[in-house]
Amino acid sequence: MLAIRCRLPINSSRIVSAAGVITRKEQKRHASLTMETLNPLVKEVEYAVRGPIVIRAGEIEKKLKGSHNFPFDRVIRANIGDCHASGNQVPITYIRQFVAGCTYPELMKSSNFPSDIKSRVERLLSVCGGKSLGAYTESQGIITIREDIAAYIQQRDGYPSDPNNIYLCNGASDGIKTIIKLLMNNNLEKPSGIMIPVPQYPLYSATLSEYGAYQIEYYLDEGNNWALNIDELERALNQSKDRCVPRGMVIINPGNPTGQVLSRDNIENVIRFAHKHQLFVVADEVYQENVHLPGSKFFSFKKTLMDLGAPYNQMEMASFHSASKGWHGECGSRGGYYELINIDKDVRVQVNKLISACLCSTAWGQAVMAAIINPPKEGEPSYELYKQERSAVVNRLREKAELVGRLFNSVEGVQCNPVMGAMYAFPRIELPKKAIEHAKSKNMAPDAFYCFQLLEKTGICVVPGSGFKQSPGTHHFRTTILPPVDQMKDMVEKFRTFHLSFLREWK
Amino acid sequence: MANINPRVIKVEYAVRGPIVIRAGEIEKQIKEGQHNFPFDRVIRANIGDCHASGNQVPVTYIRQFLAGCTYPPLIDSSDFPSDIKQKVQRLLSVCGGKSLGSYTESQGLITVREDIAKYIQERDGYPSNPSDIYLCNGASDGIKTVIKLLMNNDPKKPSGIMIPVPQYPLYSATLSEYGAHQIEYYLDEDNNWALNIDELERALNQSKEHCVPRGIVIINPGNPTGQVLSRENIENIVRFAEKHRLFILADEVYQENTYLPGSKFFSFKKVLMDLGAPYNHMEMASFHSASKASKGWHGECGSRGGYYELINIDKDVRMQVNKLISASLCSAAWGQAMMGAIINPPKEGELSYELYKKERSDIVSRLKQKADLVSQLFNSVEGVRCNAVMGAMYAFPRIEIPEKAIQHAKSKNMAPDAFYCFQFLEKTGVCVVPGSGFKQKPGTHHLRTTILPPVDQMKVMVEKFRKFHMEFLREWK
């Protein structure tokens, strides 16, 4: 900062301003948004899937482009369930043809353009304003898509589904935030409480932090394939009653990061529990089409609810699905939807009003969802190719699910539950005491320290278990099963080498 | 209803509110055949949706680009324009697995942000950093995120945000949802909806007991009011905001919709920078959208493309923003691609330029024509006064409603102009949004219509309106 001398009797800070030099004091004076005044709830938000370790991986990738000292030449990104990016698959042809046709209908004049996809495009565009995907849609989403989704649900469950209960949203994440918002009471002293699994997908903890809600954590049973034990649910709920008003319960099935596919029995018991305590059920079922282990079958919460009959079949719940997972993996489209089941009609009017202020979700995401939920049928021109592409993706995932669980279990001090569904393995690692102490001295969760070391030494980027929460004293990390088979094998070998040397180093 | 989030109940959004719901019901009945309405179609003039209103078809190069990004085998065809092919390749090269189906960086694809920064730099003459650009699901999504940052979560003395009256009801809806205090400042109808500093001071002073004032929203060009603020007016607002340490939210989604000769758009950022210290260090956010954008000629509302630029934001705060948005992963990749196409149109000499230029000027001249026409026509109706449509896509005529009608409306628990607009809908099939949906000076009544329907339809609409209005005056004399 230059010292400015002036003989004239003028306020010195004005002279400094005039000279274009801003003093630190003046900078503070102007500040309208600092860490002190930032929304305190925003500061509480954490989201490990794109958190510090991923940021570090990005920095390393940058450095790898030039001269560097890393003992590897590429970063293996196994942190996020992104199918196309990870190389698990390329986009499914008919989906992209459909969306391209919706985008630029001229294309469909070509003789190459499959006729079955063309009629699907025409059907969708016929209900769009000005026959264009560029028009705002109804706030709940385009009617033909909601009809197709309702038909899909009906076929899946054997119970009727009404398009008026379907809401298209910008990815399931967006819908989940909307629904949780409905349950908030805005009472600082005794806020709404939502039951969330531990380990959980950190969108839930992030959203509850953002909303100032109370997180009622219930532990999944690692010793029993990550099951939900009713005793544990009761314990968690009871211990929370002083501090919050319990309003809802989140179940992620198939699980993320844990990959379990809940048994029918387990789901029934969870429903009975929720009914007993009058909890709104938030069923995150985005991985419903990612079931790998033979013997694992997906049961939807809605079907189970309905099968149980009264009084359960009158319970209010929401079920979420997404364009990002399954065999289609269109993460970037931000396609997703939720079905509201047994919702009070006046409440539904409020939901419709709330979502109308943001007009509608992305029409392109809706179109992707439309394609996914209504694939080519046998006999149609696009069917063979679709079937082939889909089985290739599904078989690959199945192969890797089985492989990865097995490989991790073959490493000393590592125990991995089978990957029944979803796209992740969540191995548990034993960390030497010395490493745990060292991590704590650096104010890091022990598995975060471990994962950073793994990254720096091998280039493998996974997410520490602490990012998903876990039983105290246990340590995990989450890897996807998306990289191609040979890359996954390579990854586990690198991991094995690293783990053994880590054990030696911190013995 | 007893235990739904009480703030959700307070939310209102008139642009898709009760009258629009009613219009939908009427459309259904007309479709089904048997009906008694004295018209055979509903004219939807309630929402700024260009494609839906029949104002235009999508611009060719934009859709070719997007289709190419969606299904890359297309770009190998000899028909596919080579300049668009290059653009597609550039975009896909920074996507995971070269696919638009991958999650993008949370702030959005880097090449799109680079192009946006360049656009801003060219517009203003000041540098813009891609790291300050955030792609979002339409400007609405970004606006909600930024307002969230200013909330203090203190129910006793909540954060207060200054919003114009009349305003675009996303703001009141968001502030209701967040439990924030709405500091309403009245625009000056007699002075082309200008922002008077005295009025800003009044509004702020009167709010100080009820809230902690944190920010000010300015919509320029205005919605529903259509004014394009003078350079001087913007400078005064900046000084006012600096004096009271308010964060500026500049909703500039209509920056490329200006019509009147003499109406020139000045960006808040440029004015801030031009003013020099201390103003050029003020924190602000500027919003833009794919729904309106670029001379209002593409109107890709359904894409939910949009972005904001954060200017002079504290670096620690910026990290918090990045963290907050990461939990929702990223905005729609197709919307980002759309924004990319819009912000970087074909240049002179490029293959797609001629067609683009033609399509664009068709649409722009139509809008300009209608902007002129509509306010003229409304002003020719007795008891109706309409400010000039300087920019944006709406006319906001003021109507005198007879006392008897006002009383009747109140007896039915309706705002007088809502009652008026419902009558207008039931009798003519024209759907507009009552001024009460945007807030207005007490005792005044307005309605907002878009200027988007085709010219002949707009003429029909205003004639129907004239007839209806005269009858209404007679009926409620």
mmCIF file of C-alpha atoms in Angstrom, chain A residues 182-499:
data_model
loop_
_atom_site.group_PDB
_atom_site.id
_atom_site.type_symbol
_atom_site.label_atom_id
_atom_site.label_comp_id
_atom_site.label_asym_id
_atom_site.label_seq_id
_atom_site.Cartn_x
_atom_site.Cartn_y
_atom_site.Cartn_z
ATOM 1 C CA LEU A 182 -42.470 -30.149 2.787
ATOM 2 C CA LEU A 183 -41.698 -31.871 6.074
ATOM 3 C CA MET A 184 -39.858 -28.929 7.616
ATOM 4 C CA ASN A 185 -41.513 -27.047 10.484
ATOM 5 C CA ASN A 186 -39.139 -24.063 10.688
ATOM 6 C CA ASN A 187 -39.001 -24.357 14.434
ATOM 7 C CA LEU A 188 -35.454 -23.680 15.607
ATOM 8 C CA GLU A 189 -36.006 -25.073 19.059
ATOM 9 C CA LYS A 190 -37.464 -28.383 18.024
ATOM 10 C CA PRO A 191 -36.879 -28.779 14.298
ATOM 11 C CA SER A 192 -38.298 -31.504 12.102
ATOM 12 C CA GLY A 193 -36.270 -34.706 12.273
ATOM 13 C CA ILE A 194 -35.704 -37.084 9.386
ATOM 14 C CA MET A 195 -34.375 -40.608 9.831
ATOM 15 C CA ILE A 196 -31.451 -41.313 7.545
ATOM 16 C CA PRO A 197 -29.376 -44.492 7.224
ATOM 17 C CA VAL A 198 -25.745 -44.677 8.262
ATOM 18 C CA PRO A 199 -23.922 -45.090 5.937
ATOM 19 C CA GLN A 200 -25.943 -42.834 3.659
ATOM 20 C CA TYR A 201 -25.711 -40.978 0.393
ATOM 21 C CA PRO A 202 -24.570 -37.549 1.549
ATOM 22 C CA LEU A 203 -27.232 -35.597 -0.336
ATOM 23 C CA TYR A 204 -29.430 -36.372 2.689
ATOM 24 C CA SER A 205 -27.121 -35.025 5.375
ATOM 25 C CA ALA A 206 -26.293 -32.042 3.148
ATOM 26 C CA THR A 207 -29.972 -31.227 2.606
ATOM 27 C CA LEU A 208 -30.865 -31.612 6.260
ATOM 28 C CA SER A 209 -27.950 -29.335 7.210
ATOM 29 C CA GLU A 210 -29.046 -26.800 4.641
ATOM 30 C CA TYR A 211 -32.594 -26.865 5.997
ATOM 31 C CA GLY A 212 -31.575 -26.802 9.661
ATOM 32 C CA ALA A 213 -33.376 -30.082 10.251
ATOM 33 C CA TYR A 214 -32.406 -32.757 12.739
ATOM 34 C CA GLN A 215 -30.677 -35.857 11.386
ATOM 35 C CA ILE A 216 -31.964 -38.996 13.099
ATOM 36 C CA GLU A 217 -29.237 -41.485 12.213
ATOM 37 C CA TYR A 218 -30.030 -45.198 12.168
ATOM 38 C CA TYR A 219 -27.188 -47.664 11.703
ATOM 39 C CA LEU A 220 -27.338 -50.306 9.014
ATOM 40 C CA ASP A 221 -26.144 -53.717 10.142
ATOM 41 C CA GLU A 222 -22.803 -54.408 8.445
ATOM 42 C CA GLY A 223 -22.669 -57.898 9.894
ATOM 43 C CA ASN A 224 -25.943 -58.715 8.221
ATOM 44 C CA ASN A 225 -25.525 -57.382 4.701
ATOM 45 C CA TRP A 226 -26.415 -53.856 5.741
ATOM 46 C CA ALA A 227 -29.936 -54.742 6.826
ATOM 47 C CA LEU A 228 -32.247 -52.331 8.627
ATOM 48 C CA ASN A 229 -32.959 -53.733 12.083
ATOM 49 C CA ILE A 230 -36.167 -52.569 13.656
ATOM 50 C CA ASP A 231 -34.596 -52.466 17.117
ATOM 51 C CA GLU A 232 -32.039 -50.062 15.765
ATOM 52 C CA LEU A 233 -34.730 -47.932 14.147
ATOM 53 C CA GLU A 234 -36.587 -47.782 17.468
ATOM 54 C CA ARG A 235 -33.433 -46.859 19.317
ATOM 55 C CA ALA A 236 -32.561 -44.051 16.926
ATOM 56 C CA LEU A 237 -36.079 -42.654 17.015
ATOM 57 C CA ASN A 238 -36.364 -42.781 20.786
ATOM 58 C CA GLN A 239 -33.076 -41.051 21.331
ATOM 59 C CA SER A 240 -34.111 -38.216 19.040
ATOM 60 C CA LYS A 241 -37.502 -37.410 20.490
ATOM 61 C CA ASP A 242 -36.278 -34.725 22.873
ATOM 62 C CA ARG A 243 -34.513 -32.777 20.207
ATOM 63 C CA CYS A 244 -36.793 -32.883 17.253
ATOM 64 C CA VAL A 245 -40.193 -33.673 15.850
ATOM 65 C CA PRO A 246 -39.657 -36.873 13.848
ATOM 66 C CA ARG A 247 -41.412 -36.465 10.514
ATOM 67 C CA GLY A 248 -40.001 -38.792 7.947
ATOM 68 C CA MET A 249 -37.743 -41.656 7.150
ATOM 69 C CA VAL A 250 -35.364 -42.135 4.240
ATOM 70 C CA ILE A 251 -34.627 -45.610 2.936
ATOM 71 C CA ILE A 252 -32.191 -46.067 0.077
ATOM 72 C CA ASN A 253 -32.913 -49.334 -1.689
ATOM 73 C CA PRO A 254 -30.789 -50.615 -3.317
ATOM 74 C CA GLY A 255 -28.376 -48.910 -0.965
ATOM 75 C CA ASN A 256 -25.785 -46.248 -1.579
ATOM 76 C CA PRO A 257 -22.917 -46.608 -0.651
ATOM 77 C CA THR A 258 -23.753 -50.006 0.816
ATOM 78 C CA GLY A 259 -25.265 -51.784 -2.181
ATOM 79 C CA GLN A 260 -27.699 -53.975 -0.269
ATOM 80 C CA VAL A 261 -30.991 -54.994 -1.806
ATOM 81 C CA LEU A 262 -33.479 -55.277 1.017
ATOM 82 C CA SER A 263 -35.441 -58.476 1.511
ATOM 83 C CA ARG A 264 -39.173 -58.395 1.272
ATOM 84 C CA ASP A 265 -39.441 -59.094 4.982
ATOM 85 C CA ASN A 266 -37.161 -56.228 5.858
ATOM 86 C CA ILE A 267 -39.213 -53.790 3.775
ATOM 87 C CA GLU A 268 -42.443 -54.957 5.402
ATOM 88 C CA ASN A 269 -41.008 -54.396 8.858
ATOM 89 C CA VAL A 270 -39.753 -50.955 7.944
ATOM 90 C CA ILE A 271 -43.224 -50.045 6.703
ATOM 91 C CA ARG A 272 -44.835 -51.263 9.910
ATOM 92 C CA PHE A 273 -42.310 -49.228 11.882
ATOM 93 C CA ALA A 274 -42.997 -46.095 9.854
ATOM 94 C CA HIS A 275 -46.714 -46.572 10.236
ATOM 95 C CA LYS A 276 -46.460 -47.030 13.968
ATOM 96 C CA HIS A 277 -44.576 -43.756 14.313
ATOM 97 C CA GLN A 278 -46.477 -41.874 11.636
ATOM 98 C CA LEU A 279 -43.412 -41.228 9.549
ATOM 99 C CA PHE A 280 -43.520 -40.145 5.924
ATOM 100 C CA VAL A 281 -41.586 -42.696 3.888
ATOM 101 C CA VAL A 282 -38.991 -41.297 1.465
ATOM 102 C CA ALA A 283 -38.026 -44.276 -0.708
ATOM 103 C CA ASP A 284 -34.908 -43.546 -2.738
ATOM 104 C CA GLU A 285 -35.159 -46.279 -5.357
ATOM 105 C CA VAL A 286 -32.923 -44.841 -8.060
ATOM 106 C CA TYR A 287 -30.966 -48.090 -8.313
ATOM 107 C CA GLN A 288 -34.057 -50.250 -8.764
ATOM 108 C CA GLU A 289 -32.674 -51.471 -12.076
ATOM 109 C CA ASN A 290 -29.226 -52.205 -10.702
ATOM 110 C CA VAL A 291 -29.605 -55.571 -9.053
ATOM 111 C CA HIS A 292 -26.651 -57.888 -9.567
ATOM 112 C CA LEU A 293 -26.576 -60.883 -7.254
ATOM 113 C CA PRO A 294 -28.656 -63.848 -8.277
ATOM 114 C CA GLY A 295 -31.145 -64.267 -5.494
ATOM 115 C CA SER A 296 -31.433 -60.504 -4.970
ATOM 116 C CA LYS A 297 -34.712 -59.091 -6.116
ATOM 117 C CA PHE A 298 -35.932 -55.516 -5.963
ATOM 118 C CA PHE A 299 -39.240 -55.004 -4.158
ATOM 119 C CA SER A 300 -40.675 -51.522 -4.425
ATOM 120 C CA PHE A 301 -41.883 -49.871 -1.252
ATOM 121 C CA LYS A 302 -45.120 -49.011 -2.960
ATOM 122 C CA LYS A 303 -45.896 -52.584 -3.928
ATOM 123 C CA THR A 304 -45.046 -53.813 -0.468
ATOM 124 C CA LEU A 305 -47.203 -51.113 1.084
ATOM 125 C CA MET A 306 -50.126 -52.065 -1.112
ATOM 126 C CA ASP A 307 -49.657 -55.805 -0.611
ATOM 127 C CA LEU A 308 -49.756 -55.359 3.147
ATOM 128 C CA GLY A 309 -53.263 -53.990 2.850
ATOM 129 C CA ALA A 310 -54.925 -51.728 5.423
ATOM 130 C CA PRO A 311 -53.844 -49.694 7.268
ATOM 131 C CA TYR A 312 -50.470 -49.621 5.521
ATOM 132 C CA ASN A 313 -51.848 -49.121 2.028
ATOM 133 C CA GLN A 314 -53.017 -45.658 3.083
ATOM 134 C CA MET A 315 -49.607 -44.461 4.231
ATOM 135 C CA GLU A 316 -48.118 -41.431 2.602
ATOM 136 C CA MET A 317 -44.852 -41.911 0.797
ATOM 137 C CA ALA A 318 -42.709 -40.732 -2.083
ATOM 138 C CA SER A 319 -40.616 -42.899 -4.373
ATOM 139 C CA PHE A 320 -37.720 -41.561 -6.442
ATOM 140 C CA HIS A 321 -36.226 -42.749 -9.718
ATOM 141 C CA SER A 322 -33.535 -41.345 -11.942
ATOM 142 C CA ALA A 323 -32.165 -41.252 -15.478
ATOM 143 C CA SER A 324 -28.617 -41.310 -14.063
ATOM 144 C CA LYS A 325 -28.325 -44.944 -13.032
ATOM 145 C CA GLY A 326 -29.804 -48.238 -14.234
ATOM 146 C CA TRP A 327 -28.520 -49.478 -17.567
ATOM 147 C CA HIS A 328 -28.867 -46.064 -19.174
ATOM 148 C CA GLY A 329 -26.621 -43.894 -16.998
ATOM 149 C CA GLU A 330 -27.654 -40.508 -18.417
ATOM 150 C CA CYS A 331 -26.368 -38.505 -15.446
ATOM 151 C CA GLY A 332 -25.900 -35.215 -17.286
ATOM 152 C CA SER A 333 -29.502 -35.118 -18.456
ATOM 153 C CA ARG A 334 -30.757 -34.491 -14.917
ATOM 154 C CA GLY A 335 -33.744 -36.643 -15.642
ATOM 155 C CA GLY A 336 -35.686 -37.937 -12.673
ATOM 156 C CA TYR A 337 -39.112 -38.247 -11.153
ATOM 157 C CA TYR A 338 -40.991 -39.018 -7.966
ATOM 158 C CA GLU A 339 -44.351 -40.570 -7.374
ATOM 159 C CA LEU A 340 -46.384 -39.151 -4.486
ATOM 160 C CA ILE A 341 -48.501 -41.907 -2.977
ATOM 161 C CA ASN A 342 -51.582 -41.367 -0.798
ATOM 162 C CA ILE A 343 -50.848 -37.664 -0.457
ATOM 163 C CA ASP A 344 -53.566 -35.430 0.994
ATOM 164 C CA LYS A 345 -55.182 -33.575 -1.905
ATOM 165 C CA ASP A 346 -54.791 -30.148 -0.326
ATOM 166 C CA VAL A 347 -51.137 -30.848 0.300
ATOM 167 C CA ARG A 348 -50.802 -31.830 -3.328
ATOM 168 C CA VAL A 349 -52.200 -28.473 -4.389
ATOM 169 C CA GLN A 350 -49.473 -26.874 -2.278
ATOM 170 C CA VAL A 351 -46.776 -29.020 -3.868
ATOM 171 C CA ASN A 352 -48.001 -28.066 -7.317
ATOM 172 C CA LYS A 353 -47.930 -24.416 -6.348
ATOM 173 C CA LEU A 354 -44.430 -24.669 -4.864
ATOM 174 C CA ILE A 355 -42.915 -26.289 -7.933
ATOM 175 C CA SER A 356 -44.689 -23.902 -10.304
ATOM 176 C CA ALA A 357 -42.480 -21.002 -9.165
ATOM 177 C CA CYS A 358 -39.516 -22.686 -10.882
ATOM 178 C CA LEU A 359 -41.773 -23.312 -13.875
ATOM 179 C CA CYS A 360 -40.665 -26.789 -14.881
ATOM 180 C CA SER A 361 -37.762 -29.228 -14.923
ATOM 181 C CA THR A 362 -35.480 -29.474 -17.920
ATOM 182 C CA ALA A 363 -37.473 -30.620 -20.964
ATOM 183 C CA TRP A 364 -34.444 -32.472 -22.287
ATOM 184 C CA GLY A 365 -34.172 -34.369 -19.010
ATOM 185 C CA GLN A 366 -37.849 -35.186 -19.292
ATOM 186 C CA ALA A 367 -37.278 -36.453 -22.838
ATOM 187 C CA VAL A 368 -34.430 -38.698 -21.658
ATOM 188 C CA MET A 369 -36.677 -40.071 -18.925
ATOM 189 C CA ALA A 370 -39.368 -40.653 -21.552
ATOM 190 C CA ALA A 371 -36.978 -42.676 -23.681
ATOM 191 C CA ILE A 372 -35.776 -44.729 -20.742
ATOM 192 C CA ILE A 373 -39.156 -45.594 -19.289
ATOM 193 C CA ASN A 374 -40.558 -46.727 -22.627
ATOM 194 C CA PRO A 375 -37.867 -48.680 -24.449
ATOM 195 C CA PRO A 376 -38.325 -50.406 -27.803
ATOM 196 C CA LYS A 377 -40.526 -53.462 -27.664
ATOM 197 C CA GLU A 378 -39.940 -56.812 -29.241
ATOM 198 C CA GLY A 379 -40.725 -56.658 -32.936
ATOM 199 C CA GLU A 380 -39.937 -52.949 -33.257
ATOM 200 C CA PRO A 381 -37.017 -51.951 -35.518
ATOM 201 C CA SER A 382 -34.855 -50.620 -32.666
ATOM 202 C CA TYR A 383 -35.406 -53.560 -30.387
ATOM 203 C CA GLU A 384 -32.515 -55.839 -31.291
ATOM 204 C CA LEU A 385 -29.834 -53.216 -30.963
ATOM 205 C CA TYR A 386 -31.318 -51.912 -27.716
ATOM 206 C CA LYS A 387 -31.492 -55.385 -26.242
ATOM 207 C CA GLN A 388 -27.917 -56.040 -27.185
ATOM 208 C CA GLU A 389 -26.616 -52.770 -25.797
ATOM 209 C CA ARG A 390 -28.577 -53.082 -22.604
ATOM 210 C CA SER A 391 -27.476 -56.651 -21.873
ATOM 211 C CA ALA A 392 -23.871 -55.703 -22.512
ATOM 212 C CA VAL A 393 -24.071 -52.970 -19.882
ATOM 213 C CA VAL A 394 -25.985 -55.070 -17.391
ATOM 214 C CA ASN A 395 -23.701 -58.081 -17.786
ATOM 215 C CA ARG A 396 -20.602 -55.965 -17.375
ATOM 216 C CA LEU A 397 -21.942 -54.460 -14.189
ATOM 217 C CA ARG A 398 -22.917 -57.851 -12.875
ATOM 218 C CA GLU A 399 -19.483 -59.234 -13.650
ATOM 219 C CA LYS A 400 -17.781 -56.350 -11.922
ATOM 220 C CA ALA A 401 -20.088 -56.436 -8.909
ATOM 221 C CA GLU A 402 -19.144 -60.028 -8.278
ATOM 222 C CA LEU A 403 -15.473 -59.495 -9.057
ATOM 223 C CA VAL A 404 -14.928 -56.420 -6.948
ATOM 224 C CA GLY A 405 -16.474 -57.818 -3.787
ATOM 225 C CA ARG A 406 -14.365 -60.938 -4.168
ATOM 226 C CA LEU A 407 -11.122 -59.089 -4.891
ATOM 227 C CA PHE A 408 -11.427 -56.762 -1.939
ATOM 228 C CA ASN A 409 -12.121 -59.686 0.355
ATOM 229 C CA SER A 410 -8.873 -61.273 -0.778
ATOM 230 C CA VAL A 411 -6.855 -58.406 0.685
ATOM 231 C CA GLU A 412 -5.685 -58.847 4.241
ATOM 232 C CA GLY A 413 -7.453 -56.597 6.724
ATOM 233 C CA VAL A 414 -10.198 -55.753 4.272
ATOM 234 C CA GLN A 415 -13.733 -57.015 4.437
ATOM 235 C CA CYS A 416 -16.296 -56.238 1.780
ATOM 236 C CA ASN A 417 -19.974 -57.086 1.833
ATOM 237 C CA PRO A 418 -21.306 -58.447 -1.433
ATOM 238 C CA VAL A 419 -22.341 -55.870 -3.976
ATOM 239 C CA MET A 420 -25.960 -56.932 -4.275
ATOM 240 C CA GLY A 421 -27.100 -53.843 -6.167
ATOM 241 C CA ALA A 422 -26.355 -50.196 -7.056
ATOM 242 C CA MET A 423 -22.867 -49.351 -8.383
ATOM 243 C CA TYR A 424 -20.484 -49.291 -5.458
ATOM 244 C CA ALA A 425 -18.366 -51.416 -3.205
ATOM 245 C CA PHE A 426 -17.936 -50.230 0.370
ATOM 246 C CA PRO A 427 -15.093 -52.243 1.834
ATOM 247 C CA ARG A 428 -14.222 -51.978 5.475
ATOM 248 C CA ILE A 429 -10.576 -51.478 6.301
ATOM 249 C CA GLU A 430 -8.687 -52.063 9.527
ATOM 250 C CA LEU A 431 -6.454 -49.110 10.206
ATOM 251 C CA PRO A 432 -3.467 -49.374 12.517
ATOM 252 C CA LYS A 433 -3.756 -47.374 15.705
ATOM 253 C CA LYS A 434 -0.776 -45.222 14.841
ATOM 254 C CA ALA A 435 -2.362 -44.155 11.582
ATOM 255 C CA ILE A 436 -5.576 -43.294 13.375
ATOM 256 C CA GLU A 437 -3.718 -41.135 15.875
ATOM 257 C CA HIS A 438 -1.757 -39.436 13.132
ATOM 258 C CA ALA A 439 -4.927 -38.662 11.223
ATOM 259 C CA LYS A 440 -6.535 -37.183 14.311
ATOM 260 C CA SER A 441 -3.497 -35.023 14.913
ATOM 261 C CA LYS A 442 -4.079 -33.605 11.441
ATOM 262 C CA ASN A 443 -7.762 -33.111 12.150
ATOM 263 C CA MET A 444 -8.710 -35.670 9.541
ATOM 264 C CA ALA A 445 -11.000 -38.660 9.724
ATOM 265 C CA PRO A 446 -8.737 -41.729 9.668
ATOM 266 C CA ASP A 447 -10.220 -43.083 6.450
ATOM 267 C CA ALA A 448 -9.936 -39.670 4.842
ATOM 268 C CA PHE A 449 -6.237 -39.705 5.668
ATOM 269 C CA TYR A 450 -6.030 -43.214 4.238
ATOM 270 C CA CYS A 451 -7.799 -42.261 1.023
ATOM 271 C CA PHE A 452 -5.665 -39.196 0.485
ATOM 272 C CA GLN A 453 -2.605 -41.410 0.815
ATOM 273 C CA LEU A 454 -4.125 -43.887 -1.622
ATOM 274 C CA LEU A 455 -4.692 -41.066 -4.074
ATOM 275 C CA GLU A 456 -1.245 -39.551 -3.753
ATOM 276 C CA LYS A 457 0.498 -42.920 -4.064
ATOM 277 C CA THR A 458 -1.577 -44.683 -6.712
ATOM 278 C CA GLY A 459 -3.782 -42.082 -8.402
ATOM 279 C CA ILE A 460 -6.909 -43.892 -7.317
ATOM 280 C CA CYS A 461 -9.702 -41.566 -6.208
ATOM 281 C CA VAL A 462 -12.312 -43.085 -3.927
ATOM 282 C CA VAL A 463 -14.488 -41.468 -1.273
ATOM 283 C CA PRO A 464 -13.673 -42.009 2.430
ATOM 284 C CA GLY A 465 -16.345 -43.779 4.462
ATOM 285 C CA SER A 466 -16.471 -40.796 6.801
ATOM 286 C CA GLY A 467 -18.118 -38.909 3.942
ATOM 287 C CA PHE A 468 -21.116 -41.238 4.224
ATOM 288 C CA LYS A 469 -21.033 -41.576 8.007
ATOM 289 C CA GLN A 470 -20.428 -44.994 9.547
ATOM 290 C CA SER A 471 -20.468 -46.821 12.873
ATOM 291 C CA PRO A 472 -17.955 -45.046 15.121
ATOM 292 C CA GLY A 473 -14.625 -46.822 15.189
ATOM 293 C CA THR A 474 -15.110 -48.362 11.757
ATOM 294 C CA HIS A 475 -13.437 -47.192 8.577
ATOM 295 C CA HIS A 476 -14.484 -47.672 5.007
ATOM 296 C CA PHE A 477 -14.207 -46.190 1.574
ATOM 297 C CA ARG A 478 -16.564 -46.228 -1.361
ATOM 298 C CA THR A 479 -15.440 -47.107 -4.846
ATOM 299 C CA THR A 480 -17.634 -47.388 -7.871
ATOM 300 C CA ILE A 481 -17.667 -50.579 -9.922
ATOM 301 C CA LEU A 482 -17.858 -48.597 -13.120
ATOM 302 C CA PRO A 483 -14.360 -48.518 -14.606
ATOM 303 C CA PRO A 484 -13.820 -51.247 -17.261
ATOM 304 C CA VAL A 485 -13.025 -54.744 -15.960
ATOM 305 C CA ASP A 486 -9.297 -54.620 -16.608
ATOM 306 C CA GLN A 487 -9.048 -51.198 -14.993
ATOM 307 C CA MET A 488 -10.926 -52.495 -11.964
ATOM 308 C CA LYS A 489 -8.580 -55.450 -11.644
ATOM 309 C CA ASP A 490 -5.623 -53.130 -11.955
ATOM 310 C CA MET A 491 -7.160 -50.820 -9.385
ATOM 311 C CA VAL A 492 -7.634 -53.562 -6.824
ATOM 312 C CA GLU A 493 -4.078 -54.769 -7.339
ATOM 313 C CA LYS A 494 -2.727 -51.276 -6.813
ATOM 314 C CA PHE A 495 -4.946 -51.027 -3.799
ATOM 315 C CA ARG A 496 -3.619 -54.322 -2.424
ATOM 316 C CA THR A 497 -0.030 -53.158 -2.794
ATOM 317 C CA PHE A 498 -0.814 -49.830 -1.216
ATOM 318 C CA HIS A 499 -2.766 -51.357 1.652
#
